[in-house]
XYZ file of C-alpha atoms in Angstrom:
671
model
C 27.815 -28.860 28.605
C 30.804 -26.532 28.701
C 31.249 -26.704 24.896
C 27.849 -26.170 23.349
C 26.714 -27.291 19.905
C 27.429 -24.564 17.372
C 30.057 -22.798 19.486
C 32.439 -22.895 16.511
C 30.269 -20.362 14.679
C 31.318 -17.489 16.976
C 34.626 -16.199 18.270
C 33.390 -16.158 21.882
C 30.332 -17.723 23.508
C 29.072 -18.586 26.993
C 27.212 -21.604 28.261
C 25.187 -21.984 31.484
C 24.248 -25.387 32.867
C 23.316 -27.217 36.080
C 25.040 -30.078 37.847
C 23.978 -32.371 40.674
C 26.121 -32.582 43.773
C 25.444 -35.939 45.323
C 24.843 -36.387 49.000
C 27.883 -36.855 51.217
C 28.497 -37.222 54.904
C 29.077 -33.508 55.173
C 26.740 -32.040 52.508
C 23.231 -32.975 51.382
C 22.429 -33.409 47.745
C 22.117 -30.071 46.023
C 22.421 -28.328 42.669
C 25.505 -26.651 41.279
C 25.656 -24.109 38.493
C 28.296 -23.871 35.837
C 29.314 -21.088 33.463
C 31.841 -21.571 30.682
C 33.552 -19.204 28.276
C 34.460 -20.725 24.894
C 36.934 -19.260 22.422
C 38.755 -20.577 19.345
C 42.146 -19.964 17.759
C 43.851 -20.893 14.510
C 46.237 -23.767 15.246
C 48.948 -22.217 13.044
C 49.225 -19.279 15.445
C 50.270 -21.450 18.397
C 53.797 -20.904 19.623
C 53.943 -24.423 21.031
C 51.656 -26.842 19.320
C 50.924 -29.919 21.476
C 50.647 -33.350 19.947
C 46.943 -33.588 20.727
C 46.180 -30.605 18.457
C 45.335 -32.264 15.135
C 42.812 -29.842 13.681
C 43.227 -26.475 12.025
C 41.281 -24.704 14.795
C 41.632 -25.057 18.554
C 38.562 -24.615 20.796
C 38.772 -24.453 24.562
C 36.420 -23.526 27.386
C 37.183 -22.089 30.776
C 34.597 -23.240 33.358
C 33.588 -21.923 36.790
C 31.284 -23.919 39.113
C 29.268 -21.965 41.679
C 26.662 -22.809 44.313
C 24.186 -20.177 43.122
C 23.552 -18.601 39.755
C 23.111 -15.111 41.186
C 26.891 -14.682 40.911
C 26.889 -15.253 37.184
C 26.595 -11.578 36.249
C 29.903 -10.805 37.982
C 31.604 -14.069 37.030
C 30.927 -13.577 33.361
C 33.017 -10.408 33.055
C 35.981 -11.849 34.927
C 35.797 -15.132 33.068
C 35.767 -13.375 29.718
C 38.873 -11.318 30.581
C 40.835 -14.310 31.829
C 39.930 -16.510 28.868
C 40.901 -13.809 26.368
C 44.243 -13.266 28.118
C 44.961 -16.996 28.123
C 44.273 -17.303 24.380
C 46.426 -14.281 23.591
C 49.428 -16.084 25.050
C 49.112 -18.608 22.177
C 50.551 -21.214 24.494
C 48.008 -23.403 26.260
C 50.672 -25.162 28.296
C 51.162 -21.997 30.314
C 48.343 -22.094 32.896
C 49.752 -19.688 35.439
C 47.034 -17.120 34.725
C 44.379 -19.754 35.391
C 45.857 -20.647 38.776
C 45.863 -17.013 39.838
C 42.224 -16.627 38.765
C 41.199 -19.735 40.719
C 42.894 -18.506 43.906
C 41.307 -15.060 43.738
C 37.809 -16.230 42.824
C 36.572 -17.435 46.286
C 37.775 -14.294 47.996
C 36.083 -12.020 45.459
C 32.751 -13.844 45.811
C 32.980 -13.834 49.623
C 33.752 -10.146 49.767
C 30.824 -9.344 47.519
C 28.357 -11.254 49.678
C 24.682 -10.680 48.938
C 24.979 -6.967 48.318
C 25.596 -7.272 44.593
C 22.787 -7.206 42.090
C 21.694 -10.835 41.531
C 20.109 -9.897 38.222
C 23.181 -8.437 36.573
C 23.238 -9.391 32.897
C 19.537 -10.411 32.825
C 17.730 -7.962 30.567
C 13.969 -7.965 31.016
C 13.725 -5.029 28.638
C 15.048 -7.142 25.780
C 12.695 -9.954 26.781
C 9.618 -7.716 26.635
C 10.817 -5.901 23.528
C 11.090 -9.218 21.711
C 8.004 -11.074 22.960
C 5.653 -8.149 23.727
C 2.386 -9.424 25.301
C 3.604 -13.015 25.073
C 5.958 -12.230 27.945
C 2.997 -12.549 30.311
C 1.994 -15.768 28.537
C 5.420 -17.282 29.232
C 5.389 -16.035 32.828
C 2.029 -17.635 33.599
C 3.120 -20.735 31.657
C 6.142 -21.410 33.851
C 3.868 -21.189 36.953
C 1.836 -24.060 35.483
C 5.016 -26.207 35.356
C 4.727 -27.645 31.820
C 7.550 -28.959 29.640
C 9.089 -25.793 28.207
C 11.753 -26.060 25.526
C 13.806 -23.047 24.407
C 15.729 -23.215 21.138
C 18.331 -20.840 19.756
C 21.561 -20.886 17.781
C 23.413 -18.650 20.274
C 23.943 -20.418 23.558
C 24.450 -17.368 25.778
C 21.273 -15.650 24.608
C 19.401 -18.942 24.986
C 20.450 -19.285 28.628
C 19.949 -15.652 29.574
C 16.349 -15.695 28.324
C 15.549 -18.594 30.664
C 17.224 -16.963 33.641
C 15.401 -13.715 32.898
C 12.054 -15.544 32.825
C 12.460 -17.320 36.171
C 13.841 -14.146 37.750
C 10.352 -12.624 37.392
C 9.357 -14.772 40.379
C 10.786 -12.803 43.304
C 13.503 -14.693 45.188
C 13.466 -17.827 42.996
C 16.930 -17.336 41.505
C 18.404 -17.792 45.034
C 16.380 -20.935 45.799
C 17.257 -23.296 42.948
C 18.838 -26.016 45.059
C 16.502 -28.708 43.681
C 16.560 -27.793 39.974
C 19.405 -30.067 38.771
C 17.533 -33.372 39.202
C 13.848 -34.367 39.318
C 14.417 -36.528 42.423
C 15.541 -33.683 44.637
C 13.037 -32.101 47.068
C 15.094 -30.561 49.867
C 13.225 -27.259 49.586
C 9.900 -28.836 50.521
C 11.403 -30.768 53.417
C 12.739 -27.583 54.992
C 9.776 -25.355 54.205
C 7.822 -23.782 57.101
C 4.781 -21.571 57.365
C 5.607 -17.949 58.251
C 4.026 -16.746 61.489
C 5.103 -13.106 61.584
C 5.098 -10.199 59.208
C 7.022 -6.960 59.075
C 5.281 -4.769 56.566
C 8.230 -2.378 56.561
C 10.498 -5.098 55.212
C 9.954 -6.202 51.647
C 11.589 -9.598 52.158
C 9.278 -10.305 55.125
C 6.220 -9.407 53.052
C 7.287 -11.649 50.176
C 7.960 -14.568 52.505
C 4.593 -14.157 54.205
C 2.876 -14.186 50.834
C 4.527 -17.532 50.072
C 7.243 -16.345 47.683
C 9.179 -17.620 45.950
C 6.819 -20.046 44.298
C 8.857 -23.214 43.969
C 8.374 -24.427 40.412
C 11.465 -26.680 40.503
C 10.551 -29.212 43.157
C 10.229 -32.939 42.970
C 9.696 -34.113 39.369
C 10.998 -30.848 37.853
C 14.223 -29.917 36.103
C 15.986 -26.736 35.040
C 18.746 -26.868 32.432
C 19.597 -23.585 30.700
C 21.766 -25.556 28.280
C 20.889 -29.208 27.965
C 23.052 -31.405 25.709
C 21.712 -34.335 23.751
C 23.168 -36.705 26.349
C 20.395 -35.673 28.771
C 17.484 -36.425 26.448
C 16.866 -39.665 28.311
C 16.409 -37.678 31.507
C 13.848 -35.440 29.791
C 11.887 -38.448 28.533
C 11.977 -40.219 31.916
C 8.651 -40.967 33.542
C 9.645 -39.244 36.750
C 10.302 -35.968 34.924
C 6.953 -34.165 34.989
C 8.042 -30.659 34.038
C 11.127 -28.732 33.069
C 12.541 -25.575 31.552
C 15.463 -26.464 29.283
C 17.321 -25.001 26.336
C 19.122 -26.494 23.353
C 21.111 -25.289 20.367
C 20.688 -28.552 18.449
C 18.026 -28.436 15.754
C 17.327 -32.159 16.153
C 14.983 -31.313 19.006
C 12.864 -29.227 16.648
C 12.031 -32.369 14.725
C 10.758 -34.014 17.931
C 9.184 -30.989 19.605
C 5.889 -32.777 20.248
C 7.706 -35.434 22.247
C 9.948 -33.214 24.295
C 7.835 -30.104 24.817
C 4.376 -28.810 25.629
C 5.466 -25.359 24.501
C 8.384 -24.475 22.222
C 10.023 -21.043 22.244
C 12.112 -20.491 19.119
C 14.408 -17.544 19.784
C 15.793 -17.469 16.252
C 12.317 -16.877 14.821
C 10.762 -15.207 17.901
C 7.835 -17.639 17.838
C 5.962 -19.602 20.495
C 4.350 -22.937 19.627
C 1.899 -24.514 22.100
C 1.219 -28.133 21.254
C -1.201 -28.856 24.123
C -4.765 -27.655 23.565
C -5.560 -27.522 27.283
C -2.454 -25.451 27.903
C -3.378 -23.102 25.058
C -6.781 -22.480 26.625
C -5.287 -21.848 30.042
C -2.729 -19.365 28.706
C -5.291 -17.155 26.991
C -4.987 -13.626 28.349
C -8.000 -11.866 29.782
C -8.889 -8.273 28.950
C -7.302 -7.087 32.202
C -4.159 -9.160 31.543
C -3.801 -7.739 28.065
C -4.352 -4.202 29.291
C -1.642 -4.659 31.925
C 1.018 -6.149 29.634
C 0.244 -3.645 26.868
C 0.918 -0.826 29.298
C 4.245 -2.396 30.242
C 5.204 -3.003 26.625
C 4.355 0.573 25.725
C 6.631 1.951 28.424
C 9.514 -0.201 27.201
C 8.987 0.730 23.563
C 8.760 4.458 24.275
C 12.205 4.451 25.901
C 13.900 1.835 23.724
C 17.485 2.428 22.647
C 19.078 0.038 20.148
C 22.575 1.028 21.212
C 21.856 0.393 24.918
C 18.883 -1.989 25.171
C 19.357 -2.676 28.889
C 18.480 0.880 29.978
C 15.863 3.453 28.926
C 16.851 6.102 26.451
C 15.892 8.825 28.936
C 17.709 7.080 31.826
C 14.488 7.384 33.829
C 12.627 4.972 36.031
C 9.687 4.264 33.696
C 10.527 1.271 31.555
C 13.692 0.366 33.467
C 14.671 -3.080 34.735
C 13.614 -2.257 38.299
C 10.293 -0.848 37.088
C 9.522 -4.052 35.176
C 10.375 -6.304 38.139
C 8.216 -4.315 40.526
C 5.305 -4.449 38.072
C 5.536 -8.234 37.855
C 5.883 -8.469 41.612
C 2.722 -6.397 42.081
C 0.901 -8.560 39.538
C 1.955 -11.789 41.270
C 0.993 -10.553 44.748
C -2.431 -9.509 43.451
C -2.826 -12.941 41.848
C -1.990 -14.749 45.090
C -4.309 -12.517 47.120
C -7.171 -12.951 44.624
C -6.687 -16.722 44.725
C -7.071 -16.737 48.521
C -10.101 -14.478 48.197
C -11.586 -16.831 45.631
C -11.049 -19.756 48.011
C -12.664 -17.792 50.835
C -15.770 -17.035 48.778
C -16.324 -20.682 47.966
C -15.510 -21.958 51.475
C -17.630 -19.478 53.450
C -21.427 -19.282 53.288
C -22.849 -16.037 51.999
C -24.383 -14.918 55.293
C -21.105 -15.483 57.140
C -18.877 -13.534 54.750
C -17.304 -10.350 55.988
C -16.600 -8.299 52.859
C -16.895 -4.857 54.384
C -13.175 -4.238 53.841
C -13.592 -4.643 50.058
C -16.452 -2.415 48.940
C -14.918 -1.863 45.512
C -14.585 -5.559 44.690
C -17.592 -6.944 42.859
C -17.777 -10.682 42.530
C -14.816 -12.997 42.069
C -11.580 -11.086 41.246
C -9.944 -14.186 39.781
C -12.025 -13.716 36.622
C -9.576 -11.000 35.575
C -6.745 -13.558 35.735
C -8.550 -16.172 33.583
C -10.420 -18.904 35.438
C -8.992 -21.592 33.144
C -5.491 -20.669 34.176
C -6.422 -20.709 37.863
C -7.972 -24.169 37.515
C -4.826 -25.463 35.810
C -2.563 -23.915 38.469
C -4.474 -25.655 41.272
C -3.279 -29.019 39.898
C 0.449 -28.187 40.118
C 2.949 -28.967 42.844
C 3.858 -25.305 43.291
C 0.235 -24.423 44.163
C 0.052 -27.291 46.616
C 3.144 -26.067 48.473
C 2.050 -22.436 48.378
C -1.482 -23.115 49.576
C -0.195 -25.403 52.341
C 2.386 -22.999 53.783
C 0.531 -19.656 53.518
C -2.229 -17.970 55.500
C -5.785 -18.189 54.207
C -6.386 -14.434 54.651
C -3.617 -13.040 52.518
C -6.211 -10.740 50.939
C -6.130 -8.765 54.204
C -2.503 -7.858 53.463
C -2.673 -7.240 49.699
C -5.805 -6.083 47.931
C -7.298 -9.001 45.947
C -7.706 -7.050 42.773
C -6.084 -7.166 39.352
C -3.745 -4.180 38.815
C -5.759 -3.189 35.744
C -9.114 -4.741 36.640
C -12.105 -4.069 34.453
C -13.770 -5.190 31.276
C -12.699 -4.507 27.728
C -12.973 -0.840 26.750
C -12.448 1.176 23.598
C -9.120 2.376 24.949
C -7.990 -1.236 25.204
C -9.024 -1.900 21.625
C -7.319 1.214 20.305
C -4.154 0.504 22.249
C -4.112 -3.092 21.071
C -4.638 -2.121 17.436
C -1.902 0.497 17.619
C 0.454 -2.005 19.181
C -0.297 -4.647 16.558
C 0.265 -2.164 13.759
C 3.543 -1.113 15.369
C 4.581 -4.765 15.690
C 4.210 -5.219 11.941
C 7.032 -2.726 11.321
C 5.405 -1.687 8.071
C 7.718 1.281 7.641
C 10.797 -0.940 7.743
C 9.346 -3.720 5.636
C 7.890 -1.457 2.981
C 10.816 0.939 2.743
C 12.318 -0.879 -0.243
C 8.928 -1.376 -1.861
C 8.059 2.277 -1.333
C 11.255 3.398 -3.044
C 10.632 1.102 -6.006
C 7.005 2.231 -6.299
C 7.986 5.897 -6.130
C 10.618 5.332 -8.793
C 8.141 3.590 -11.102
C 5.544 6.277 -10.476
C 8.019 9.012 -11.350
C 9.051 7.195 -14.528
C 5.441 6.536 -15.486
C 4.493 10.148 -14.803
C 7.313 11.317 -17.030
C 6.284 8.968 -19.852
C 2.622 9.944 -19.593
C 3.515 13.641 -19.576
C 5.737 13.204 -22.616
C 3.054 11.250 -24.487
C 0.389 13.804 -23.580
C 2.571 16.709 -24.653
C 3.356 14.985 -27.947
C -0.324 14.236 -28.544
C -1.295 17.816 -27.740
C 1.385 19.142 -30.102
C 0.079 16.863 -32.877
C -3.468 18.050 -32.234
C -2.351 21.676 -32.368
C -0.487 21.009 -35.620
C -3.572 19.394 -37.175
C -5.771 22.222 -35.962
C -3.380 24.791 -37.399
C -3.274 22.990 -40.751
C -7.064 22.738 -40.800
C -7.384 26.409 -39.924
C -5.007 27.343 -42.747
C -6.916 25.199 -45.247
C -10.170 26.753 -44.156
C -8.672 30.245 -44.449
C -7.360 29.446 -47.933
C -10.787 28.184 -48.953
C -12.409 31.373 -47.648
C -9.846 33.482 -49.507
C -10.555 31.655 -52.768
C -14.326 31.894 -52.336
C -14.097 35.646 -51.685
C -12.313 36.246 -55.025
C -14.618 37.188 -58.028
C -15.446 34.235 -60.292
C -14.799 34.583 -64.069
C -17.978 34.583 -66.236
C -18.944 31.515 -68.149
C -17.408 31.421 -71.595
C -20.022 31.887 -74.316
C -17.698 30.937 -77.120
C -15.625 27.960 -77.968
C -11.865 28.017 -77.939
C -12.107 28.960 -81.644
C -14.456 31.834 -81.001
C -17.708 30.083 -82.013
C -20.789 30.706 -79.912
C -22.031 27.925 -77.659
C -25.512 26.537 -77.880
C -27.524 26.441 -74.701
C -28.057 22.761 -75.436
C -24.349 22.056 -75.372
C -23.409 22.127 -79.078
C -21.843 24.682 -81.448
C -23.958 27.154 -83.303
C -22.950 28.132 -86.806
C -22.309 31.803 -87.278
C -22.665 32.492 -90.974
C -20.454 35.117 -92.386
C -21.901 35.671 -95.802
C -24.541 33.728 -97.585
C -23.134 30.729 -99.312
C -19.810 30.797 -97.391
C -18.352 27.466 -96.434
C -16.343 28.786 -93.439
C -19.167 29.794 -91.167
C -18.908 26.867 -88.675
C -15.795 25.552 -86.931
C -15.426 22.303 -85.001
C -15.344 22.340 -81.179
C -13.027 20.216 -79.085
C -15.975 19.501 -76.802
C -19.655 19.133 -77.559
C -20.839 20.581 -74.276
C -20.246 23.908 -72.602
C -19.478 23.581 -68.869
C -18.680 25.882 -66.042
C -15.055 26.457 -65.274
C -13.940 23.854 -62.749
C -12.728 25.163 -59.394
C -9.068 25.096 -58.488
C -7.827 21.894 -56.919
C -6.655 22.206 -53.311
C -5.262 19.006 -51.911
C -6.070 18.559 -48.219
C -3.945 15.529 -47.589
C -1.489 13.776 -49.853
C -3.123 11.314 -52.235
C -6.730 12.323 -51.423
C -7.603 14.410 -54.490
C -9.631 17.600 -54.230
C -10.565 19.369 -51.051
C -14.299 18.708 -50.942
C -14.788 21.106 -48.077
C -13.266 23.906 -50.130
C -15.479 23.000 -53.116
C -18.587 23.091 -50.934
C -17.466 26.390 -49.501
C -17.332 28.019 -53.010
C -20.719 29.339 -54.115
C -21.354 29.615 -57.940
C -21.497 33.112 -59.488
C -25.054 33.081 -60.995
C -24.794 36.608 -62.321
C -21.981 35.715 -64.708
C -23.805 32.553 -65.805
C -27.029 34.455 -66.570
C -25.102 37.043 -68.596
C -23.378 34.299 -70.586
C -26.707 32.546 -71.281
C -28.291 35.843 -72.428
C -25.413 36.594 -74.801
C -25.604 33.070 -76.192
C -29.349 33.504 -76.808
C -28.834 36.767 -78.711
C -26.180 35.234 -80.925
C -28.334 32.145 -81.509
C -31.233 34.329 -82.625
C -29.010 36.281 -85.035
C -27.634 33.034 -86.387
C -31.071 31.558 -87.013
C -32.126 34.755 -88.842
C -29.039 34.627 -91.038
C -29.642 30.951 -91.632
C -33.114 31.600 -92.848
C -31.840 34.271 -95.300
C -29.191 31.913 -96.539
C -31.751 29.111 -97.066
C -33.966 31.373 -99.191
C -31.097 32.412 -101.397
C -30.144 28.772 -101.836
C -33.546 27.891 -103.168
C -33.231 30.453 -105.937
C -30.023 29.112 -107.324
C -30.300 25.426 -106.413
C -28.489 24.017 -109.326
C -25.360 26.165 -109.179
C -25.095 25.900 -105.439
C -25.245 22.102 -105.635
C -22.345 21.941 -107.988
C -20.315 24.357 -105.964
C -21.068 22.242 -102.887
C -19.866 19.097 -104.634
C -16.738 20.864 -105.767
C -16.133 22.257 -102.310
C -16.661 18.910 -100.644
C -14.518 17.210 -103.196
C -11.791 19.698 -102.794
C -11.989 19.286 -99.072
C -11.737 15.511 -99.418
C -8.901 15.612 -101.878
C -6.944 18.228 -99.929
C -7.391 16.296 -96.669
C -5.490 13.198 -97.740
C -3.399 12.805 -94.563
C -3.270 16.583 -94.029
C -5.473 19.075 -92.248
C -7.888 20.803 -94.621
C -10.183 23.685 -93.969
C -13.093 21.443 -94.570
C -15.547 22.158 -97.335
C -19.309 22.297 -97.250
C -21.329 20.018 -99.398
C -24.863 21.254 -99.841
C -27.470 18.663 -100.658
C -31.063 19.565 -101.048
C -32.534 22.126 -98.692
C -31.391 20.526 -95.425
C -27.821 21.303 -94.346
C -26.089 19.646 -91.314
C -22.777 19.649 -89.527
C -20.615 16.633 -90.408
C -17.586 15.081 -88.807
C -14.150 16.450 -89.382
C -12.531 15.099 -92.536
C -15.786 13.483 -93.869
C -15.896 15.249 -97.282
C -15.966 12.739 -100.160
C -15.416 12.577 -103.959
C -17.517 10.359 -106.239
C -15.281 7.920 -108.075
C -17.632 6.527 -110.689
C -19.562 8.340 -113.330
C -22.671 6.263 -112.836
C -23.083 7.401 -109.365
C -22.810 11.009 -110.451
C -25.437 10.552 -113.039
C -27.743 8.850 -110.544
C -27.271 11.707 -108.145
C -28.103 14.239 -110.843
C -31.264 12.353 -111.634
C -32.245 12.282 -108.004
C -31.587 16.010 -107.700
C -33.809 16.687 -110.649
C -36.577 14.607 -109.083
C -36.177 16.571 -105.831
C -36.439 19.854 -107.707
C -39.709 18.702 -109.151
C -40.971 17.678 -105.665
C -39.963 20.936 -103.952
C -37.260 21.934 -101.367
C -36.486 19.331 -98.663
C -33.710 19.016 -96.161
C -31.873 15.700 -96.398
C -28.760 14.256 -94.961
C -25.710 13.842 -97.185
C -24.788 10.455 -98.611
C -21.781 8.731 -97.333
C -18.905 8.046 -99.679
C -17.611 4.614 -100.271
C -14.959 3.079 -98.104
C -12.335 3.828 -100.705
C -12.818 7.573 -100.449
C -10.269 9.548 -98.518
C -11.147 11.460 -95.329
C -9.878 14.945 -94.926
C -8.529 15.891 -91.531
C -10.329 18.852 -90.080
C -12.943 19.068 -92.875
C -16.485 20.043 -91.874
C -19.008 17.983 -93.800
C -22.551 19.337 -93.602
C -24.825 16.516 -92.686
C -28.277 17.540 -91.545
C -29.782 20.447 -89.771
C -33.550 20.825 -89.761
C -34.399 24.481 -89.990
C-alpha cells in the first residue's frame, strides 16, 4: 500500500490507503488512514551502502497513519519536506530527522484542531474541468453505492480524485470510520434522529437534513489505493459496493468482474457496464442545465498555471462556490424526495400544498425518476429515510435549483459546450498550418502557370497581328500587270500557247519556243505563317486580283494576235505563188537546222510543206538520207500542186536522223 505499483516512474509520489483497526478492550473497531511519500535515489550516491541494497536504485516510503483523512492536506506538505531532507543525507541509517518528525507530529495536529480546512489539496475545479457534465454523473453514481473502480498511472492523482468526489457530500470526509472493511457498521449503531434545528447554524441544518449520507456502511468499502492483494476482498460476497483505485493495468482486463463503472483517469473516460445503472445515471434537462452552468463558470476563470483558484481570484468558480452549489443541489434533492413521498402517502383531499404555489406536480421528475427509484434500494437511503423528518420540504424548498423543461438556451449552451470540448482550435492547429502552406504554394503555382499562359497568348496574338498587318501591307501595294509576252518577247495566245509574230514574209525566225505552254498570272509572294506549313493561306485570300491589269494584257494580246493572223494570211498567199522555190528553201533550211543541231543548239530552221505550216518541237528538223525518198517526195509534191493548195503536217524523219537542239520544226497550223 505504501509503495504503489508504478512508483518507480516518478521521482516523488504519494499514496493514500485505508487500514482496519481491530477492536480492543479500550477502542472499538474503526478505520485508519495512511499517507506515504515515496522517493528514489541512485544507489551509487549513497555514502554508506547497506548490505541489503542490491539494486542500482533505492526506493523508500515514509508513512504517516492518522485517524481521519481531513488532516491529509497538512500532512502532505510536512511529509514531503521530511522525506526530501532524509534522502538528501544519502545515508538511510541516520534516522534522527524521522524521530524528530514523529515527536512533533501529534502536537501539530492537536494544535490545529478542527479549524483547518479539511479539503486542503482536494481540487474540485480540476475535477469539473476534466469531467465536465460527467461530474454530476459520478456524484449521483456514488450515492447509488455501486462498484466504482478508478484507474490511473499516477497514484496521488488517482487518490485525490476519489477524495474530491466523496467530499461533495457535506461532512462525509469526517465520518469514514466504517470505510476500511465491509463488516463494520458502527456509524449506524450510533446514529440518532435529530430533534432540534438551529437555522442560524449550518452544521445544525445539515444534520437535520440527514447529512452526511453514509455511503460506506455495512457491505461497503473505500480504498483510494487498493493493491492486488485485496482483490479477494473486492470479489467477496459480503462486499456489495465500493470506491477503490488502482494503478495496475491488470484490473482493466477484468473490469466487468470488478466494477459496475470504470473511471479511466489516463484517458478521461467513464465506462458503465451495467445497463440499469446507465439508465439511472442519465441526466435530466434540469440536471444538465445546472451542471453546464457550473462548468461554464469554471471554464471562464480557468488558469493553467494555478488550476486550484480562479484566474480573477473571485468567488464565482472557486472551490467554495462549487461546494455550496453541490450542497444546495443535494438539499433540494432530499427535500424533493420527502415531498414525493408525501404526495404518494397522502390522499389528494388531505394534502396541504398552500406553501408551495409555484411547484407543479412531482419535483423529483427534474432529478430523473429512474435514479430516485434506484436510490430507494440502497442502504444509504434506508438510513437517511429512517433517521430524518418526513417534512423536510418545510425547511428547504423541494425544487430543483434549475427546474424547468428543455429550452433553446439549454440547447445552445449545450452545443457551445460540446464544441468547446472538442478543442478544435488546438487539434487543427497543425492541420491548419499545413493546409495554409499548401494553399499558398498552390496559389503561387497557379498564378505562375496563368501568367505564363497569358504571356504565350499575348505572344501568339502579337504574331498573328503582325502577320495580318503584313498581309494588309502586301495587298495594298499595286499588282504588276500580267505579262503578254514570253520570256523571249513572243506574244502569248489567249489559249495558252505562243503566237508566231512574222517578221518578213518567208522568214524562218518569226516564232521562238516558250519555256511554258501556258500563260499564268504571277504567283503571290510566299509568307510562311508557321515553320514547315508552306504558304500563308490567309494572306493569299486577303490579296484580291488586279483585274484592270489582266484586262489590259488580254486586250494587247488580242491586238497582236489579229496583226499576226493578217501577216500570216499575206505570207500564205505569197507562198502559193512561188511554191516550188519555197519548198526547196524549206528543205534546205530544215536540213541545215538538223545538220547544225548535232549535239549543239541551232537556231532551228523552218521546213515548209504544202500550204499548211505548223510549229514543231525543238531540234526536230531532219535531212533525207536516201535519194529514193527525195524522189518520192518530189512526186508527191507535184501531185499536190495539181490538186491545189492544202495544209499538211510534215513527215517525220527516220530514227537515224539527227535532232537539232533548239530547232523549230514547222508541223501543222490550220489557217
